[in-house]
PDB file of C-alpha atoms in Angstrom:
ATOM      1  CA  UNK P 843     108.703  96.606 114.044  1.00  0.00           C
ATOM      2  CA  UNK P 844     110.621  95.955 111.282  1.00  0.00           C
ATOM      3  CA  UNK P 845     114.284  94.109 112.552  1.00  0.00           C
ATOM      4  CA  UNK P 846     116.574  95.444 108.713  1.00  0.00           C
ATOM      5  CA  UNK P 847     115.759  98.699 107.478  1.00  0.00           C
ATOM      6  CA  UNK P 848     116.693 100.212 104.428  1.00  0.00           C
ATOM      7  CA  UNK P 849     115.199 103.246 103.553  1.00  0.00           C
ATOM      8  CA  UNK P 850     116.402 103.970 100.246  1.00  0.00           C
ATOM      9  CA  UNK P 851     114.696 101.735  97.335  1.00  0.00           C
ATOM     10  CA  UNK P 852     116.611 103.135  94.696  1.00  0.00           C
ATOM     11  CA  UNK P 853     120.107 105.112  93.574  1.00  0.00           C
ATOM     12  CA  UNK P 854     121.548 106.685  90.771  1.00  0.00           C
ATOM     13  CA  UNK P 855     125.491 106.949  91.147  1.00  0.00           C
ATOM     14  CA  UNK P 856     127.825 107.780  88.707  1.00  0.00           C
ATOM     15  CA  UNK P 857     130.615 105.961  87.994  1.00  0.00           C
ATOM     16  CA  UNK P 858     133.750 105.942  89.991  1.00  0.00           C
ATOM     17  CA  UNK P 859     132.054 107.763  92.617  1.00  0.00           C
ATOM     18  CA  UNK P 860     131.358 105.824  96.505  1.00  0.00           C
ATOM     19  CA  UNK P 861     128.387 104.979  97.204  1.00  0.00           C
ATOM     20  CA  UNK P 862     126.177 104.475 100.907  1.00  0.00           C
ATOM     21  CA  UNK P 863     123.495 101.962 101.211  1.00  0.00           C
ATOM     22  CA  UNK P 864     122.006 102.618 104.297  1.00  0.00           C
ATOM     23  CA  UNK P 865     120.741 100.097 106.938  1.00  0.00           C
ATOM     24  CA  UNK P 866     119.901 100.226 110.336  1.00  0.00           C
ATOM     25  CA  UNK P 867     118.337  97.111 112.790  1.00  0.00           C
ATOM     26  CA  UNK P 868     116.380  96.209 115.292  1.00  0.00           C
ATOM     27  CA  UNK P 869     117.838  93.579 117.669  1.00  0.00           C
ATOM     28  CA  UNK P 870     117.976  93.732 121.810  1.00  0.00           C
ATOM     29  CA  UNK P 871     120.609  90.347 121.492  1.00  0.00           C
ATOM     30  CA  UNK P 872     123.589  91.804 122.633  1.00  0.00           C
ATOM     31  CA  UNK P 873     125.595  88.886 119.830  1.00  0.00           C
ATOM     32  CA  UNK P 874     124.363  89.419 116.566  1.00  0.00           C
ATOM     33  CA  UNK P 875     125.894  89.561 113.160  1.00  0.00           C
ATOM     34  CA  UNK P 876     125.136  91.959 110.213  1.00  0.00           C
ATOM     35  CA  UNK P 877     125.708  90.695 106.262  1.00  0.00           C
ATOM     36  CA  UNK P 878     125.347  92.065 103.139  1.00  0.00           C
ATOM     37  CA  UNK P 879     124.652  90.711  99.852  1.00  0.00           C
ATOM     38  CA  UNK P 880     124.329  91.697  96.157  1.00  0.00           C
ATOM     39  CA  UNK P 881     122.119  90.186  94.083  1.00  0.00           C
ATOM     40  CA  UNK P 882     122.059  91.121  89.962  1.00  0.00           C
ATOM     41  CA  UNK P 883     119.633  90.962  87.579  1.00  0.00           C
ATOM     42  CA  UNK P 884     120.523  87.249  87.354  1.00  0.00           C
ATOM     43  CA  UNK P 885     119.092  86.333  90.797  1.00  0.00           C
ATOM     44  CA  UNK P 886     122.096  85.069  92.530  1.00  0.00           C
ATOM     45  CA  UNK P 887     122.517  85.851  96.202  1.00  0.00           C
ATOM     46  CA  UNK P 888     126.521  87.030  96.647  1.00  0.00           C
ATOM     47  CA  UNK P 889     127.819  87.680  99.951  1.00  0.00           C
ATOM     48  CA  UNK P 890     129.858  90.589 100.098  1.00  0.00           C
ATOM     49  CA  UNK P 891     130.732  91.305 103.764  1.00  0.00           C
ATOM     50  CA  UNK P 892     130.161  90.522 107.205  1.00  0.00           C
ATOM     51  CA  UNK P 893     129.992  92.261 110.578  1.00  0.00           C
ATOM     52  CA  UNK P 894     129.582  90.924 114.062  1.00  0.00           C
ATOM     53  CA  UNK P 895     128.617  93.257 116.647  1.00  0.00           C
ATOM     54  CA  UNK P 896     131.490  92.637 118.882  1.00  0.00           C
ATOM     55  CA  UNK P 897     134.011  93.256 116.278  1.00  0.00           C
ATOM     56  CA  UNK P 898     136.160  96.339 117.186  1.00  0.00           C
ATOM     57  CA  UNK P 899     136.877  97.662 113.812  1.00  0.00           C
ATOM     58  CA  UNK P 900     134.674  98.279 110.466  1.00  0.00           C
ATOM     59  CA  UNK P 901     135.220  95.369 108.398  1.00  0.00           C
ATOM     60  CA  UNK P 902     136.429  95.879 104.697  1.00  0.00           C
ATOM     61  CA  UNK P 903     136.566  93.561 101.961  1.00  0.00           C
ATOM     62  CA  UNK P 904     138.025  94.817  98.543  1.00  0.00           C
ATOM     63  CA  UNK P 905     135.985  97.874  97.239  1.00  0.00           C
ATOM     64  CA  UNK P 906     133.479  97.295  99.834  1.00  0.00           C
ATOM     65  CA  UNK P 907     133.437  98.472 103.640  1.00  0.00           C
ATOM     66  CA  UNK P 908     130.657  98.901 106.270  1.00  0.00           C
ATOM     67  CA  UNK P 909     130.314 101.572 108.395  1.00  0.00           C
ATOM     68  CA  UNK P 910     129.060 100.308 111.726  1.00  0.00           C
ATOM     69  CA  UNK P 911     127.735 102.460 114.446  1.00  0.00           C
ATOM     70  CA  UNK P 912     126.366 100.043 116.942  1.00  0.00           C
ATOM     71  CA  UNK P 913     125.063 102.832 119.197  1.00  0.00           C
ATOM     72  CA  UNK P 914     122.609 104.075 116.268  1.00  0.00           C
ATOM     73  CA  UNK P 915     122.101 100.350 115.186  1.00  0.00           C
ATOM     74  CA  UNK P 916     123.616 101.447 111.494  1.00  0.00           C
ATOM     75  CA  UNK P 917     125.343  99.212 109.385  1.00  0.00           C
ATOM     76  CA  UNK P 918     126.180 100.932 106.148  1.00  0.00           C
ATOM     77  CA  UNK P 919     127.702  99.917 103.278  1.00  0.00           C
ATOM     78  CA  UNK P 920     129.867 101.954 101.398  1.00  0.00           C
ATOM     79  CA  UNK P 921     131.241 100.902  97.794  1.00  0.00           C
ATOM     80  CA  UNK P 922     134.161 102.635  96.763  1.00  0.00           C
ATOM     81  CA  UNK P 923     135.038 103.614  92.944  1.00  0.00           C
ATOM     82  CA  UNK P 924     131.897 102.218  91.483  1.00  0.00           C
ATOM     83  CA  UNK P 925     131.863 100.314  88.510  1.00  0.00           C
ATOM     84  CA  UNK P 926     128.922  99.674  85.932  1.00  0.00           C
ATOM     85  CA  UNK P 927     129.216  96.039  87.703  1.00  0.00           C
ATOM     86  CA  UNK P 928     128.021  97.155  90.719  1.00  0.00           C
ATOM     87  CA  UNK P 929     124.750  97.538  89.360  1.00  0.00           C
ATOM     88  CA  UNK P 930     121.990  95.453  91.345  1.00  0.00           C
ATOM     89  CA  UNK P 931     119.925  95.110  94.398  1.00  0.00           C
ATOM     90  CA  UNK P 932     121.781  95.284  97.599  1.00  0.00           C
ATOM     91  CA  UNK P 933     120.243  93.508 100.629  1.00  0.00           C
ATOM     92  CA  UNK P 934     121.108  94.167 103.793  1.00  0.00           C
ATOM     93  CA  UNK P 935     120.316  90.878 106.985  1.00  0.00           C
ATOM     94  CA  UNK P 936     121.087  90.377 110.404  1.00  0.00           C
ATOM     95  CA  UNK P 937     121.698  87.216 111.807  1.00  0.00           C
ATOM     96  CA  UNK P 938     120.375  87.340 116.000  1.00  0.00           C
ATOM     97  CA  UNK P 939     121.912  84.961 118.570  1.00  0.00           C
ATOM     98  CA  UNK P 940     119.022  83.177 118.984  1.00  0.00           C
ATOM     99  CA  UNK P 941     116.798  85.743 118.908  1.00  0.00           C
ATOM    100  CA  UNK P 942     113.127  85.040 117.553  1.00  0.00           C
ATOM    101  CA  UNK P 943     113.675  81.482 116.057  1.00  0.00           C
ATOM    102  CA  UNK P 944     115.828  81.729 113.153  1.00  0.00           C
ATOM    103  CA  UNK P 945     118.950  81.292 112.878  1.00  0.00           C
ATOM    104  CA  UNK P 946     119.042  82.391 109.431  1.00  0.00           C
ATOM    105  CA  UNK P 947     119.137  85.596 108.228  1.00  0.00           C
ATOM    106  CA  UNK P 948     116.259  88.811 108.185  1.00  0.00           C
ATOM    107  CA  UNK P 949     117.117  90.684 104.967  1.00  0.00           C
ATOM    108  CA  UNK P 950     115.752  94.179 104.435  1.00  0.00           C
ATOM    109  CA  UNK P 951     113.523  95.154 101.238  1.00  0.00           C
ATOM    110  CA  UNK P 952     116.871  96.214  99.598  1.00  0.00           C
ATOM    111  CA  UNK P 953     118.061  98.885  97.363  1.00  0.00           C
ATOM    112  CA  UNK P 954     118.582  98.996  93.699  1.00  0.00           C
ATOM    113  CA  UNK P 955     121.354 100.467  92.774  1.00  0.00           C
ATOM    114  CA  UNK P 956     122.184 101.846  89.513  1.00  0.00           C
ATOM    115  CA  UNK P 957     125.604 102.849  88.119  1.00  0.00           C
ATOM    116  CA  UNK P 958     125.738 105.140  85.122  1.00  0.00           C
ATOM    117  CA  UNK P 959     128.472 105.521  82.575  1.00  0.00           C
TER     118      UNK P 959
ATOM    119  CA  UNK J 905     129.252  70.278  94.033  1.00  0.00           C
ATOM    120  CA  UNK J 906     130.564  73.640  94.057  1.00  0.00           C
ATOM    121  CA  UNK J 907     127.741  75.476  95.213  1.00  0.00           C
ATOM    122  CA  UNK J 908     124.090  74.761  96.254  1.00  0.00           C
ATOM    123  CA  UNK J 909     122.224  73.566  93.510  1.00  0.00           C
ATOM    124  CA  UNK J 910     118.461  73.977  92.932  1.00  0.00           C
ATOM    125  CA  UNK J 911     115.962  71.774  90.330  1.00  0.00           C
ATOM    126  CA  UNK J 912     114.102  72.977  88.805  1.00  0.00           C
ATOM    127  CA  UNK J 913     115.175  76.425  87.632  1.00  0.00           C
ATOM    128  CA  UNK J 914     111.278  77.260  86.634  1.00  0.00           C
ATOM    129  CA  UNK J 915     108.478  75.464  86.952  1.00  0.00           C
ATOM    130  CA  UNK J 916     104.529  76.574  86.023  1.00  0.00           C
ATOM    131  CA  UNK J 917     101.729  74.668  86.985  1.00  0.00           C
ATOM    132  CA  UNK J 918      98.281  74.875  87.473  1.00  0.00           C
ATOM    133  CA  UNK J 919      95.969  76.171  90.301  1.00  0.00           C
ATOM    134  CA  UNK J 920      95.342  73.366  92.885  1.00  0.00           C
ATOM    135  CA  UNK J 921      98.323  70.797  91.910  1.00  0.00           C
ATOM    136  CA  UNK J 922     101.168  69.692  93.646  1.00  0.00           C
ATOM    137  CA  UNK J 923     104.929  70.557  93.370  1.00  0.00           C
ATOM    138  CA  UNK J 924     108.153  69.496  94.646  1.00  0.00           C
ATOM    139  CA  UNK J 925     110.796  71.811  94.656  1.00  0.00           C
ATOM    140  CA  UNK J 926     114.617  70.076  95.116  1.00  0.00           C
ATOM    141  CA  UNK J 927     118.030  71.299  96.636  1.00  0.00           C
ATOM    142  CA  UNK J 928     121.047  69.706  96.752  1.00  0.00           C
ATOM    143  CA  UNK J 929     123.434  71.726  99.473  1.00  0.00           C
ATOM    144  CA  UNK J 930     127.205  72.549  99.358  1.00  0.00           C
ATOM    145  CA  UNK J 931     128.970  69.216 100.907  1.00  0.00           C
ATOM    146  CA  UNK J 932     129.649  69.367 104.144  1.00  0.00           C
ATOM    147  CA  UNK J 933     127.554  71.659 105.135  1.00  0.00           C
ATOM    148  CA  UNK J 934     124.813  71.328 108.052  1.00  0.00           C
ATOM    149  CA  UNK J 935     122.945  73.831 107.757  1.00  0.00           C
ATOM    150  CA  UNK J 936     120.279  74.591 105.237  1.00  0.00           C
ATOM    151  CA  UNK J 937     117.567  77.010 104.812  1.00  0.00           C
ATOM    152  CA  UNK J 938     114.444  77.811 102.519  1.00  0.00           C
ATOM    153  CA  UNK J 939     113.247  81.512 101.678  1.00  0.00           C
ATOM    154  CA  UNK J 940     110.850  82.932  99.484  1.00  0.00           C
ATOM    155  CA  UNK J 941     111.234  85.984  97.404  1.00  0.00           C
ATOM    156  CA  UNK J 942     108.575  88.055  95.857  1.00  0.00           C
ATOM    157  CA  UNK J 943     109.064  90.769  93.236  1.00  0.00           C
ATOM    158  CA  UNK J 944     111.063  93.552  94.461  1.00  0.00           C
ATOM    159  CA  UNK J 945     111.574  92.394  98.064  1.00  0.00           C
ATOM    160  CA  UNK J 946     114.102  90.883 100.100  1.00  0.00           C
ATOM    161  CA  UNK J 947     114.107  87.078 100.999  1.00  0.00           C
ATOM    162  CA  UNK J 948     111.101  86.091 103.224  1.00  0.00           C
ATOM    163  CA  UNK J 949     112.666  82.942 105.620  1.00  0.00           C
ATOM    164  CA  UNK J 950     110.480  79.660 105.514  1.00  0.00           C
ATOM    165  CA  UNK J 951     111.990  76.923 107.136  1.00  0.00           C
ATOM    166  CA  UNK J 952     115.394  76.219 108.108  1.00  0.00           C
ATOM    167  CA  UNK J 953     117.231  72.703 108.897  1.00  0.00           C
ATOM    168  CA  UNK J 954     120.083  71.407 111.272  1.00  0.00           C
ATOM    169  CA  UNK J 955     120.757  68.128 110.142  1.00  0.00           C
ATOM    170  CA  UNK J 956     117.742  65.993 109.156  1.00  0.00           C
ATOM    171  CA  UNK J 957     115.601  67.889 111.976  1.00  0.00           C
ATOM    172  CA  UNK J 958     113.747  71.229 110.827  1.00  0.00           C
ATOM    173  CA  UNK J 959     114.701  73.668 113.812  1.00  0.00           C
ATOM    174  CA  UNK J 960     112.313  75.959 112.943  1.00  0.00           C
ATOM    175  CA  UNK J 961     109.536  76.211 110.610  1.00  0.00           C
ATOM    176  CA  UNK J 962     108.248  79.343 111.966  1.00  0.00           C
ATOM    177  CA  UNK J 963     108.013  80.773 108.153  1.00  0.00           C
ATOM    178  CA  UNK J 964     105.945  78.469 106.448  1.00  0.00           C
ATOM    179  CA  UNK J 965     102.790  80.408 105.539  1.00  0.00           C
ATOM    180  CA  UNK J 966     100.693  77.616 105.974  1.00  0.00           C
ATOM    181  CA  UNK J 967     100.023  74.026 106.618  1.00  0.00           C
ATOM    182  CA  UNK J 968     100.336  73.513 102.230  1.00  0.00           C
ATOM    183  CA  UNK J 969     103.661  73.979 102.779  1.00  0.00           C
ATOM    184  CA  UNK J 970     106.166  71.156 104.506  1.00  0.00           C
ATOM    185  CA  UNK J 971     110.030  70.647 103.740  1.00  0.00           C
ATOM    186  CA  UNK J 972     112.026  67.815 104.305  1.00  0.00           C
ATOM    187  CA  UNK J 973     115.677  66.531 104.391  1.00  0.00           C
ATOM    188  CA  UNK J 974     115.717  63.268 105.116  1.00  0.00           C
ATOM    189  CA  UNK J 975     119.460  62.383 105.137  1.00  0.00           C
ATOM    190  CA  UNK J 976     120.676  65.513 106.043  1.00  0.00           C
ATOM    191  CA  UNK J 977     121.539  66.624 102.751  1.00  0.00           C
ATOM    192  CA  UNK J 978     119.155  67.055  99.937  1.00  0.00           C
ATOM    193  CA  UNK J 979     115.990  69.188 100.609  1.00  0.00           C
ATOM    194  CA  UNK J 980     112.140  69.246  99.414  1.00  0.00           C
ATOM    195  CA  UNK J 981     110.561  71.492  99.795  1.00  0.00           C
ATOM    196  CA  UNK J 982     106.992  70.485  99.083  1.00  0.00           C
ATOM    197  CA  UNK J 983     103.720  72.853  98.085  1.00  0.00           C
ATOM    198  CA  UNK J 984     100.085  71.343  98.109  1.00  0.00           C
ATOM    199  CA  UNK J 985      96.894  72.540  96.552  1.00  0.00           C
ATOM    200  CA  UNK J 986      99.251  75.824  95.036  1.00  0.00           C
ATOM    201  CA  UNK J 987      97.472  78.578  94.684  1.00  0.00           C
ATOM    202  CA  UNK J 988      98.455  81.989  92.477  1.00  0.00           C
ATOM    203  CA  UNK J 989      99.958  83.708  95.325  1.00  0.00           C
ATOM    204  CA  UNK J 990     102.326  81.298  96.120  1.00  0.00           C
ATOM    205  CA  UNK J 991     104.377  82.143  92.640  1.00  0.00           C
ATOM    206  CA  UNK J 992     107.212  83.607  93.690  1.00  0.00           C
ATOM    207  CA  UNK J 993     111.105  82.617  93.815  1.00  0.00           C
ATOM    208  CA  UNK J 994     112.165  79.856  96.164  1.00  0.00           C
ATOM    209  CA  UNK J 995     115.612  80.226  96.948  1.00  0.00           C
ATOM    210  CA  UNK J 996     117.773  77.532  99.547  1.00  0.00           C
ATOM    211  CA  UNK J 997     120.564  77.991 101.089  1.00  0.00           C
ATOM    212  CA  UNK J 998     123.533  76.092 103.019  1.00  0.00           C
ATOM    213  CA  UNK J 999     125.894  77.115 105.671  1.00  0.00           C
ATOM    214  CA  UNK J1000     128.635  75.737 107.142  1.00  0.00           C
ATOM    215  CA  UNK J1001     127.454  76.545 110.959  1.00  0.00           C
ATOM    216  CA  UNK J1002     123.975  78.506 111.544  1.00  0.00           C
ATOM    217  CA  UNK J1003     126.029  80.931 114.124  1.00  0.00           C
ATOM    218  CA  UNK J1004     128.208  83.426 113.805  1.00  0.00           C
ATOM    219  CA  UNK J1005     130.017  84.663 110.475  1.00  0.00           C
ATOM    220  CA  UNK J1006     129.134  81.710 108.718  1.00  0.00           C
ATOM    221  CA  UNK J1007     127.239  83.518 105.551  1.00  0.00           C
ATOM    222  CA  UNK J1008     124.224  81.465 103.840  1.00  0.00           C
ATOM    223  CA  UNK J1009     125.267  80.504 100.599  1.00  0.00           C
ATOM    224  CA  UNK J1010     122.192  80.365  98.172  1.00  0.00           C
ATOM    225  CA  UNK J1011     121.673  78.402  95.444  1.00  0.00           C
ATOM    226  CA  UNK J1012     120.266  80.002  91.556  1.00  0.00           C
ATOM    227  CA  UNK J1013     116.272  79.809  92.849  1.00  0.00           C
ATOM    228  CA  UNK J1014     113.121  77.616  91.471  1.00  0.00           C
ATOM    229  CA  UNK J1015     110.902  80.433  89.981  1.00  0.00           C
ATOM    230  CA  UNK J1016     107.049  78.769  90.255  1.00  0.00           C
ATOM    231  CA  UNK J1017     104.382  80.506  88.564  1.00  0.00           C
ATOM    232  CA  UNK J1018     101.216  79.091  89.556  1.00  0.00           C
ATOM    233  CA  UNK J1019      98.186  80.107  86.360  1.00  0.00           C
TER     234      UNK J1019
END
């Protein structure tokens, strides 16, 4: 089974409206950390936010917040007021305990976003 | 340096030769890691170093492929006999501790096209 999820492989969003990338995971460590990066047509990696799954509240960082419901295993991120900057792949990755071997990071296929003027 | 730094930004080469693909980590930090990334997916993990020890190699698709850091810095990752699937985009990465909310910070990527 497949540990990141994300279902959608592409969006259209207009501008200034939010946007949700959806994720959900597959983890039975009960310490485990969820990330998200953005990566443009450039092919830098940038980290945009982080999640651990003890972590009482939804963490937020600027324009960008995740929506975490740990019962579902969802980990959504939602980008508020979209610019035509936001436009690139968005990958989600969980980071187990010590779950599996790695303690790097699984990343999802992603989703390409798009912004449009 | 500032970030993690990776040499060469593209290479090509033949069917069958040998490459060597660098990275130089942020300072300080322990931790480093190899992926792979092929068109239009996310990062595939390869190998990922604590110090000058590889604790755990578990990605490497093969036994072409070996990595090493000797000092506990700079990285190799090293590809033998390459053959045209292996073209893809190599990215590294450093962190400051492989637990918790540490996040990977990844270098620009080696794009190898193998014709």
């Amino acid at each position: 089974a497949q540990k990141i999820t994300q279902t959608q492989p592409g969006m259209f969003v207009q501008e200034k409206e939010a946007v949700t990338l959806d994720c959900t995971y597959d983890t039975s460590d009960p310490s485990y950390g969820l990330f998200w990066y953005k990566q443009p047509s450039s092919g830098e990696m940038i980290f945009l936010i982080y999640q651990g799954s003890y972590d009482q509240q939804n963490a937020t960082e600027g324009r960008y917040s995740l929506n975490f419901q740990k019962a579902r295993k969802s980990a959504n991120l939602v980008i508020s007021a979209s610019q035509l900057g936001d436009s690139a792949m968005y990958f989600c990755a969980m980071r187990e305990a010590r779950g599996g071997g790695a303690d790097g990071l699984t990343f999802g296929k992603g989703t390409h976003l798009i912004i449009q003027p | 340096g500032a970030g993690v730094s990776q040499t060469p930004s593209n290479k090509v080469t033949e069917k069958g030769k040998y490459v060597e693909l660098r990275c130089d980590p942020i300072s300080g930090h322990t931790a480093l890691y190899w992926y792979r990334q092929s068109l239009g997916q996310g990062p595939e993990f390869l190998i990922y170093f604590q110090g000058t020890g590889a604790a755990d190699d578990s990605g490497l698709p093969n036994d072409r492929f070996f990595a090493v850091r000797p000092e506990g810095s700079v990285s190799t990752l090293k590809i033998q006999r390459t053959e045209r699937g292996d073209s893809a985009v190599y990215l590294c990465a450093s962190s400051q501790r492989s637990w918790g909310n540490s996040p990977l910070h990844f270098g620009n990527g080696t794009r190898l096209t193998v014709t």
